[in-house]
Short mmCIF file of N, CA, C and O in Angstrom, two decimals:
data_model
loop_
_atom_site.label_atom_id
_atom_site.label_comp_id
_atom_site.label_asym_id
_atom_site.label_seq_id
_atom_site.Cartn_x
_atom_site.Cartn_y
_atom_site.Cartn_z
N MET A 1 35.84 44.89 -5.84
CA MET A 1 35.07 43.83 -5.49
C MET A 1 34.82 42.94 -6.38
O MET A 1 34.19 43.11 -7.45
N ILE A 2 34.95 41.58 -5.89
CA ILE A 2 34.68 40.30 -6.93
C ILE A 2 33.22 40.04 -6.28
O ILE A 2 33.04 39.49 -5.54
N LEU A 3 32.38 39.80 -7.50
CA LEU A 3 31.13 39.49 -7.33
C LEU A 3 31.30 38.02 -7.84
O LEU A 3 31.77 37.42 -8.92
N PHE A 4 30.59 37.20 -6.84
CA PHE A 4 30.17 35.79 -7.11
C PHE A 4 29.06 35.43 -8.16
O PHE A 4 28.29 36.34 -8.15
N PRO A 5 29.14 34.52 -9.21
CA PRO A 5 28.19 34.01 -9.58
C PRO A 5 26.86 34.32 -9.26
O PRO A 5 25.80 34.27 -10.09
N ALA A 6 26.59 33.58 -8.12
CA ALA A 6 25.38 33.43 -7.32
C ALA A 6 24.83 35.09 -7.17
O ALA A 6 23.70 34.95 -6.81
N PHE A 7 25.61 36.01 -7.22
CA PHE A 7 25.14 37.40 -6.97
C PHE A 7 24.80 38.24 -8.34
O PHE A 7 24.45 39.37 -8.28
N GLU A 8 24.91 37.56 -9.29
CA GLU A 8 24.45 38.17 -10.63
C GLU A 8 22.95 38.17 -10.87
O GLU A 8 22.56 37.18 -10.30
N PRO A 9 22.48 39.21 -11.25
CA PRO A 9 21.05 39.44 -11.22
C PRO A 9 20.44 38.24 -12.35
O PRO A 9 19.40 38.06 -11.75
N GLY A 10 21.05 37.64 -13.31
CA GLY A 10 20.17 36.57 -14.00
C GLY A 10 20.59 35.32 -13.51
O GLY A 10 20.14 34.13 -14.08
N PHE A 11 21.27 34.95 -12.58
CA PHE A 11 21.75 33.83 -11.99
C PHE A 11 20.36 32.88 -11.38
O PHE A 11 20.39 31.74 -11.86
N ALA A 12 19.65 33.65 -10.75
CA ALA A 12 18.35 32.91 -10.38
C ALA A 12 17.37 32.61 -11.43
O ALA A 12 16.94 31.26 -11.34
N LEU A 13 17.31 33.45 -12.49
CA LEU A 13 16.57 33.18 -13.68
C LEU A 13 17.30 31.77 -14.21
O LEU A 13 16.56 30.74 -14.65
N PHE A 14 18.41 31.78 -14.65
CA PHE A 14 19.49 30.65 -15.15
C PHE A 14 18.95 29.41 -14.69
O PHE A 14 18.65 28.40 -14.96
N LEU A 15 19.12 29.48 -12.77
CA LEU A 15 18.65 28.05 -12.15
C LEU A 15 17.34 28.01 -12.33
O LEU A 15 17.37 26.62 -12.29
N ALA A 16 16.42 28.94 -12.29
CA ALA A 16 14.99 28.27 -12.42
C ALA A 16 14.76 27.69 -13.65
O ALA A 16 13.92 26.61 -13.81
N VAL A 17 15.35 28.15 -15.00
CA VAL A 17 14.91 27.70 -16.17
C VAL A 17 15.85 25.91 -16.34
O VAL A 17 15.00 25.08 -16.58
N PHE A 18 16.71 25.76 -15.52
CA PHE A 18 17.34 24.48 -15.49
C PHE A 18 16.53 23.56 -14.48
O PHE A 18 16.34 22.46 -14.55
N ALA A 19 15.86 24.28 -13.53
CA ALA A 19 14.92 23.49 -12.70
C ALA A 19 13.95 23.13 -13.29
O ALA A 19 13.23 22.10 -13.14
N LEU A 20 13.22 23.85 -14.09
CA LEU A 20 12.07 23.73 -14.66
C LEU A 20 12.42 22.52 -16.02
O LEU A 20 11.50 21.62 -16.42
N PHE A 21 13.41 22.69 -16.86
CA PHE A 21 14.05 21.61 -17.38
C PHE A 21 14.06 20.02 -16.78
O PHE A 21 13.90 19.26 -17.47
N GLY A 22 14.84 20.24 -15.54
CA GLY A 22 14.70 18.98 -14.66
C GLY A 22 13.24 18.26 -14.29
O GLY A 22 13.25 17.18 -14.32
N LEU A 23 12.48 19.39 -14.14
CA LEU A 23 11.14 19.14 -13.89
C LEU A 23 10.65 18.39 -15.09
O LEU A 23 9.32 17.43 -14.99
N LEU A 24 10.78 18.92 -16.44
CA LEU A 24 10.13 18.27 -17.38
C LEU A 24 10.78 16.95 -17.96
O LEU A 24 10.09 15.77 -18.07
N LEU A 25 12.18 16.68 -17.51
CA LEU A 25 13.03 15.47 -17.38
C LEU A 25 12.31 14.31 -16.82
O LEU A 25 12.14 13.39 -17.16
N GLY A 26 11.83 15.05 -15.59
CA GLY A 26 11.54 13.81 -14.64
C GLY A 26 10.04 13.57 -14.92
O GLY A 26 9.72 12.53 -14.66
N ALA A 27 9.35 14.51 -15.32
CA ALA A 27 7.76 14.26 -15.89
C ALA A 27 7.97 13.04 -16.95
O ALA A 27 7.03 12.28 -17.01
N MET A 28 8.66 13.26 -18.02
CA MET A 28 8.75 12.64 -19.17
C MET A 28 9.50 11.23 -18.61
O MET A 28 9.03 10.03 -19.02
N HIS A 29 10.36 10.97 -17.70
CA HIS A 29 10.78 9.98 -17.31
C HIS A 29 10.01 8.88 -16.49
O HIS A 29 9.76 7.87 -16.66
N PHE A 30 9.15 9.69 -15.61
CA PHE A 30 8.50 8.90 -14.76
C PHE A 30 7.07 8.47 -15.53
O PHE A 30 6.60 7.26 -14.90
N SER A 31 6.65 9.34 -16.53
CA SER A 31 5.45 8.90 -17.20
C SER A 31 6.20 7.45 -17.86
O SER A 31 5.16 6.75 -18.07
N ALA A 32 7.10 7.84 -18.59
CA ALA A 32 7.60 6.63 -19.28
C ALA A 32 7.93 5.19 -18.34
O ALA A 32 7.61 4.28 -18.86
N LEU A 33 8.07 5.48 -17.30
CA LEU A 33 8.38 4.30 -16.28
C LEU A 33 6.96 3.58 -16.00
O LEU A 33 6.62 2.46 -16.03
N ALA A 34 5.91 4.58 -15.76
CA ALA A 34 4.37 4.11 -15.63
C ALA A 34 4.07 3.36 -17.02
O ALA A 34 3.37 2.51 -16.80
N TRP A 35 4.48 3.90 -18.23
CA TRP A 35 4.15 3.33 -19.31
C TRP A 35 4.78 1.89 -19.28
O TRP A 35 4.02 0.83 -19.86
N ASN A 36 6.31 1.95 -19.05
CA ASN A 36 6.63 0.55 -19.23
C ASN A 36 6.20 -0.56 -18.00
O ASN A 36 6.23 -1.76 -18.51
N VAL A 37 5.72 -0.28 -17.03
CA VAL A 37 5.24 -1.03 -15.90
C VAL A 37 3.87 -1.56 -16.73
O VAL A 37 3.67 -2.82 -16.50
N ARG A 38 3.08 -0.70 -17.26
CA ARG A 38 1.81 -1.23 -18.00
C ARG A 38 2.13 -2.19 -18.96
O ARG A 38 1.42 -3.50 -19.35
N LEU A 39 3.47 -1.68 -19.80
CA LEU A 39 3.55 -2.70 -20.97
C LEU A 39 4.01 -3.98 -20.21
O LEU A 39 3.97 -5.24 -20.89
N LEU A 40 4.70 -4.06 -19.39
CA LEU A 40 5.27 -5.37 -18.66
C LEU A 40 4.09 -6.34 -17.82
O LEU A 40 4.46 -7.47 -18.05
N THR A 41 3.26 -5.56 -17.47
CA THR A 41 2.07 -6.29 -16.80
C THR A 41 1.09 -6.72 -17.77
O THR A 41 0.54 -7.85 -17.33
N HIS A 42 0.94 -5.67 -18.70
CA HIS A 42 -0.36 -6.13 -19.31
C HIS A 42 0.00 -6.36 -20.77
O HIS A 42 -0.88 -6.89 -21.87
N GLY A 43 1.03 -6.18 -21.50
CA GLY A 43 1.35 -6.05 -22.80
C GLY A 43 1.75 -7.72 -23.39
O GLY A 43 2.05 -8.44 -22.46
N ARG A 44 1.30 -7.91 -24.49
CA ARG A 44 1.55 -8.96 -25.12
C ARG A 44 3.17 -8.97 -25.82
O ARG A 44 3.55 -10.14 -25.88
N ARG A 45 3.35 -7.57 -26.29
CA ARG A 45 4.71 -7.86 -27.00
C ARG A 45 5.76 -7.07 -25.91
O ARG A 45 5.51 -6.32 -25.12
N LEU A 46 7.14 -8.10 -25.85
CA LEU A 46 7.94 -7.38 -24.62
C LEU A 46 8.80 -6.28 -25.28
O LEU A 46 9.47 -5.86 -24.40
N ALA A 47 9.12 -6.63 -26.52
CA ALA A 47 10.16 -5.83 -27.33
C ALA A 47 9.93 -4.56 -26.72
O ALA A 47 11.11 -3.72 -26.25
N PRO A 48 9.03 -3.78 -26.85
CA PRO A 48 8.94 -2.20 -26.50
C PRO A 48 9.29 -1.97 -24.85
O PRO A 48 9.78 -1.15 -24.50
N ALA A 49 8.58 -2.93 -24.44
CA ALA A 49 8.85 -3.15 -22.75
C ALA A 49 10.29 -3.20 -22.20
O ALA A 49 10.82 -2.43 -21.20
N PHE A 50 11.20 -3.82 -23.24
CA PHE A 50 12.49 -3.89 -22.71
C PHE A 50 13.45 -2.61 -23.69
O PHE A 50 14.27 -2.34 -22.96
N ALA A 51 12.85 -2.10 -24.58
CA ALA A 51 13.53 -1.01 -25.09
C ALA A 51 13.24 0.41 -24.47
O ALA A 51 14.11 1.50 -24.48
N LEU A 52 12.25 0.57 -23.82
CA LEU A 52 11.95 1.95 -23.25
C LEU A 52 12.84 2.25 -22.11
O LEU A 52 13.07 3.54 -22.02
N PRO A 53 13.10 1.34 -21.36
CA PRO A 53 14.30 2.04 -20.32
C PRO A 53 15.43 2.31 -20.98
O PRO A 53 16.10 3.26 -20.31
N LEU A 54 15.91 1.82 -22.13
CA LEU A 54 17.02 2.60 -22.77
C LEU A 54 16.76 4.02 -23.05
O LEU A 54 17.56 4.85 -23.06
N LEU A 55 15.39 4.02 -23.54
CA LEU A 55 15.05 5.40 -24.01
C LEU A 55 15.06 6.50 -22.95
O LEU A 55 15.34 7.46 -23.05
N ARG A 56 14.44 5.79 -21.61
CA ARG A 56 14.45 6.78 -20.39
C ARG A 56 15.89 7.05 -20.24
O ARG A 56 16.18 8.26 -19.73
N LEU A 57 16.83 6.01 -20.00
CA LEU A 57 18.19 6.28 -19.57
C LEU A 57 18.76 7.49 -20.56
O LEU A 57 19.57 8.33 -20.01
N ALA A 58 18.61 7.29 -22.14
CA ALA A 58 19.32 8.15 -22.92
C ALA A 58 18.76 9.47 -22.80
O ALA A 58 19.40 10.53 -22.79
N LEU A 59 17.36 9.72 -22.53
CA LEU A 59 16.94 10.86 -22.09
C LEU A 59 17.28 11.65 -20.82
O LEU A 59 17.70 12.91 -20.94
N VAL A 60 17.05 10.96 -19.73
CA VAL A 60 17.86 11.44 -18.67
C VAL A 60 19.15 11.96 -18.67
O VAL A 60 19.78 12.83 -18.29
N GLY A 61 20.01 10.88 -19.14
CA GLY A 61 21.64 11.22 -19.38
C GLY A 61 21.75 12.27 -20.59
O GLY A 61 22.53 12.90 -20.08
N GLY A 62 21.30 12.17 -21.40
CA GLY A 62 21.57 13.66 -22.34
C GLY A 62 21.20 14.83 -21.72
O GLY A 62 21.74 15.84 -21.96
N GLY A 63 19.75 14.93 -21.02
CA GLY A 63 19.48 16.12 -20.31
C GLY A 63 20.53 16.67 -19.03
O GLY A 63 20.73 17.55 -19.19
N PHE A 64 20.94 15.27 -18.49
CA PHE A 64 22.25 15.81 -17.37
C PHE A 64 23.21 16.20 -17.94
O PHE A 64 23.92 17.33 -17.56
N ALA A 65 23.56 15.70 -19.20
CA ALA A 65 24.91 15.97 -19.76
C ALA A 65 24.60 17.71 -20.39
O ALA A 65 25.79 18.24 -20.30
N PHE A 66 23.68 18.03 -20.84
CA PHE A 66 23.35 18.98 -21.12
C PHE A 66 23.60 20.21 -20.17
O PHE A 66 24.04 21.40 -20.31
N ALA A 67 22.80 19.99 -19.04
CA ALA A 67 22.99 20.75 -17.78
C ALA A 67 24.22 20.82 -17.24
O ALA A 67 24.66 21.83 -17.03
N ALA A 68 25.02 19.63 -17.43
CA ALA A 68 26.39 19.78 -16.83
C ALA A 68 27.17 20.74 -18.02
O ALA A 68 28.10 21.10 -17.52
N SER A 69 27.01 20.76 -18.94
CA SER A 69 27.83 21.50 -19.83
C SER A 69 27.55 23.01 -19.53
O SER A 69 28.37 23.86 -19.93
N HIS A 70 26.55 23.43 -18.83
CA HIS A 70 26.27 24.59 -18.58
C HIS A 70 26.80 24.99 -16.93
O HIS A 70 26.72 25.86 -16.35
N GLY A 71 27.42 24.06 -16.55
CA GLY A 71 28.05 24.27 -14.97
C GLY A 71 27.24 23.60 -13.99
O GLY A 71 26.38 23.04 -14.08
N ALA A 72 27.88 23.65 -13.15
CA ALA A 72 27.33 22.83 -11.57
C ALA A 72 25.99 23.32 -11.30
O ALA A 72 25.41 22.40 -10.88
N GLY A 73 25.93 24.62 -11.15
CA GLY A 73 24.76 24.83 -10.74
C GLY A 73 23.66 24.67 -11.44
O GLY A 73 22.35 24.29 -10.74
N ALA A 74 23.72 24.71 -13.01
CA ALA A 74 22.66 24.01 -13.87
C ALA A 74 22.48 22.71 -13.71
O ALA A 74 21.16 22.34 -13.50
N LEU A 75 23.50 21.79 -13.38
CA LEU A 75 23.16 20.48 -13.10
C LEU A 75 22.63 20.21 -11.70
O LEU A 75 21.58 19.31 -11.78
N LEU A 76 22.76 20.90 -10.74
CA LEU A 76 22.33 20.71 -9.32
C LEU A 76 20.68 21.23 -9.60
O LEU A 76 19.82 20.75 -8.96
N ALA A 77 20.42 22.21 -10.34
CA ALA A 77 19.32 22.92 -10.46
C ALA A 77 18.27 21.89 -11.17
O ALA A 77 17.17 21.47 -11.18
N CYS A 78 18.79 21.15 -12.41
CA CYS A 78 18.36 20.23 -12.98
C CYS A 78 17.97 18.85 -12.11
O CYS A 78 16.75 18.37 -12.16
N LEU A 79 18.84 18.56 -11.20
CA LEU A 79 18.56 17.26 -10.21
C LEU A 79 17.44 17.53 -9.30
O LEU A 79 16.82 16.98 -9.16
N ALA A 80 17.36 19.00 -8.97
CA ALA A 80 16.40 19.21 -7.98
C ALA A 80 14.85 19.33 -8.74
O ALA A 80 13.96 18.95 -7.97
N GLY A 81 15.07 19.76 -10.20
CA GLY A 81 13.52 19.38 -10.78
C GLY A 81 13.31 18.16 -10.92
O GLY A 81 12.17 17.78 -10.81
N LEU A 82 14.28 17.34 -11.10
CA LEU A 82 13.85 15.94 -11.47
C LEU A 82 13.46 15.26 -10.05
O LEU A 82 12.38 14.21 -10.13
N LEU A 83 14.14 15.63 -9.02
CA LEU A 83 13.65 14.94 -7.64
C LEU A 83 12.13 15.45 -7.21
O LEU A 83 11.44 14.71 -6.71
N ALA A 84 11.78 16.72 -7.59
CA ALA A 84 10.33 17.58 -7.41
C ALA A 84 9.57 16.65 -8.34
O ALA A 84 8.53 16.19 -7.76
N ALA A 85 9.91 16.32 -9.77
CA ALA A 85 9.04 15.23 -10.45
C ALA A 85 8.88 14.00 -9.77
O ALA A 85 7.82 13.63 -9.74
N ARG A 86 9.97 13.54 -9.17
CA ARG A 86 9.73 12.28 -8.59
C ARG A 86 8.77 12.04 -7.21
O ARG A 86 8.09 11.33 -7.16
N ALA A 87 8.72 13.60 -6.51
CA ALA A 87 7.79 13.49 -5.49
C ALA A 87 6.37 13.91 -5.84
O ALA A 87 5.56 13.05 -5.38
N MET A 88 6.17 14.60 -7.02
CA MET A 88 4.91 14.53 -7.42
C MET A 88 4.32 13.18 -8.04
O MET A 88 3.32 12.75 -7.93
N ALA A 89 5.24 12.57 -8.96
CA ALA A 89 4.73 11.07 -9.14
C ALA A 89 4.50 10.13 -8.16
O ALA A 89 3.55 9.42 -8.45
N LEU A 90 5.13 10.24 -7.05
CA LEU A 90 5.01 9.38 -5.87
C LEU A 90 3.76 9.74 -5.36
O LEU A 90 2.78 9.17 -4.56
N ARG A 91 3.35 11.30 -5.28
CA ARG A 91 1.97 11.73 -4.59
C ARG A 91 0.81 11.23 -5.62
O ARG A 91 -0.19 10.73 -5.04
N ILE A 92 1.03 11.31 -6.88
CA ILE A 92 -0.01 10.80 -7.81
C ILE A 92 -0.15 9.47 -7.79
O ILE A 92 -1.43 8.92 -7.46
N ALA A 93 0.81 8.46 -7.53
CA ALA A 93 0.78 7.21 -7.39
C ALA A 93 0.25 6.75 -5.93
O ALA A 93 0.11 5.69 -5.67
N ALA A 94 0.18 7.90 -5.03
CA ALA A 94 -0.11 7.64 -3.55
C ALA A 94 0.77 6.39 -2.89
O ALA A 94 0.31 5.56 -2.03
N VAL A 95 1.99 6.33 -3.48
CA VAL A 95 3.18 5.67 -2.62
C VAL A 95 3.97 6.60 -1.55
O VAL A 95 4.31 7.64 -2.26
N PRO A 96 4.15 6.04 -0.49
CA PRO A 96 4.98 6.88 0.50
C PRO A 96 6.23 6.89 0.14
O PRO A 96 6.88 5.84 -0.39
N PRO A 97 7.20 8.04 0.04
CA PRO A 97 8.57 8.11 -0.11
C PRO A 97 9.29 7.30 0.38
O PRO A 97 9.28 6.71 1.67
#
């Protein structure tokens, strides 16, 4: 009998770890986005406001590349965590999705 990876005992833990990793990535991304908005609206120096999106992109891109190196399940779990962080950020900001 061939067992699929989804039925291995540690696979759920593996996915949970990458979902939490995605949640952490999303929390850092959306907090940096809020910081960037504050810099653009209230800041006097614009250089950090234009450099911060590059840092956010590198952070999320590197995190997704790390997750993708562990397989499609890890990548999808990381994406689910990032989307959960987005939902929480929208709820905190009181903006309807």
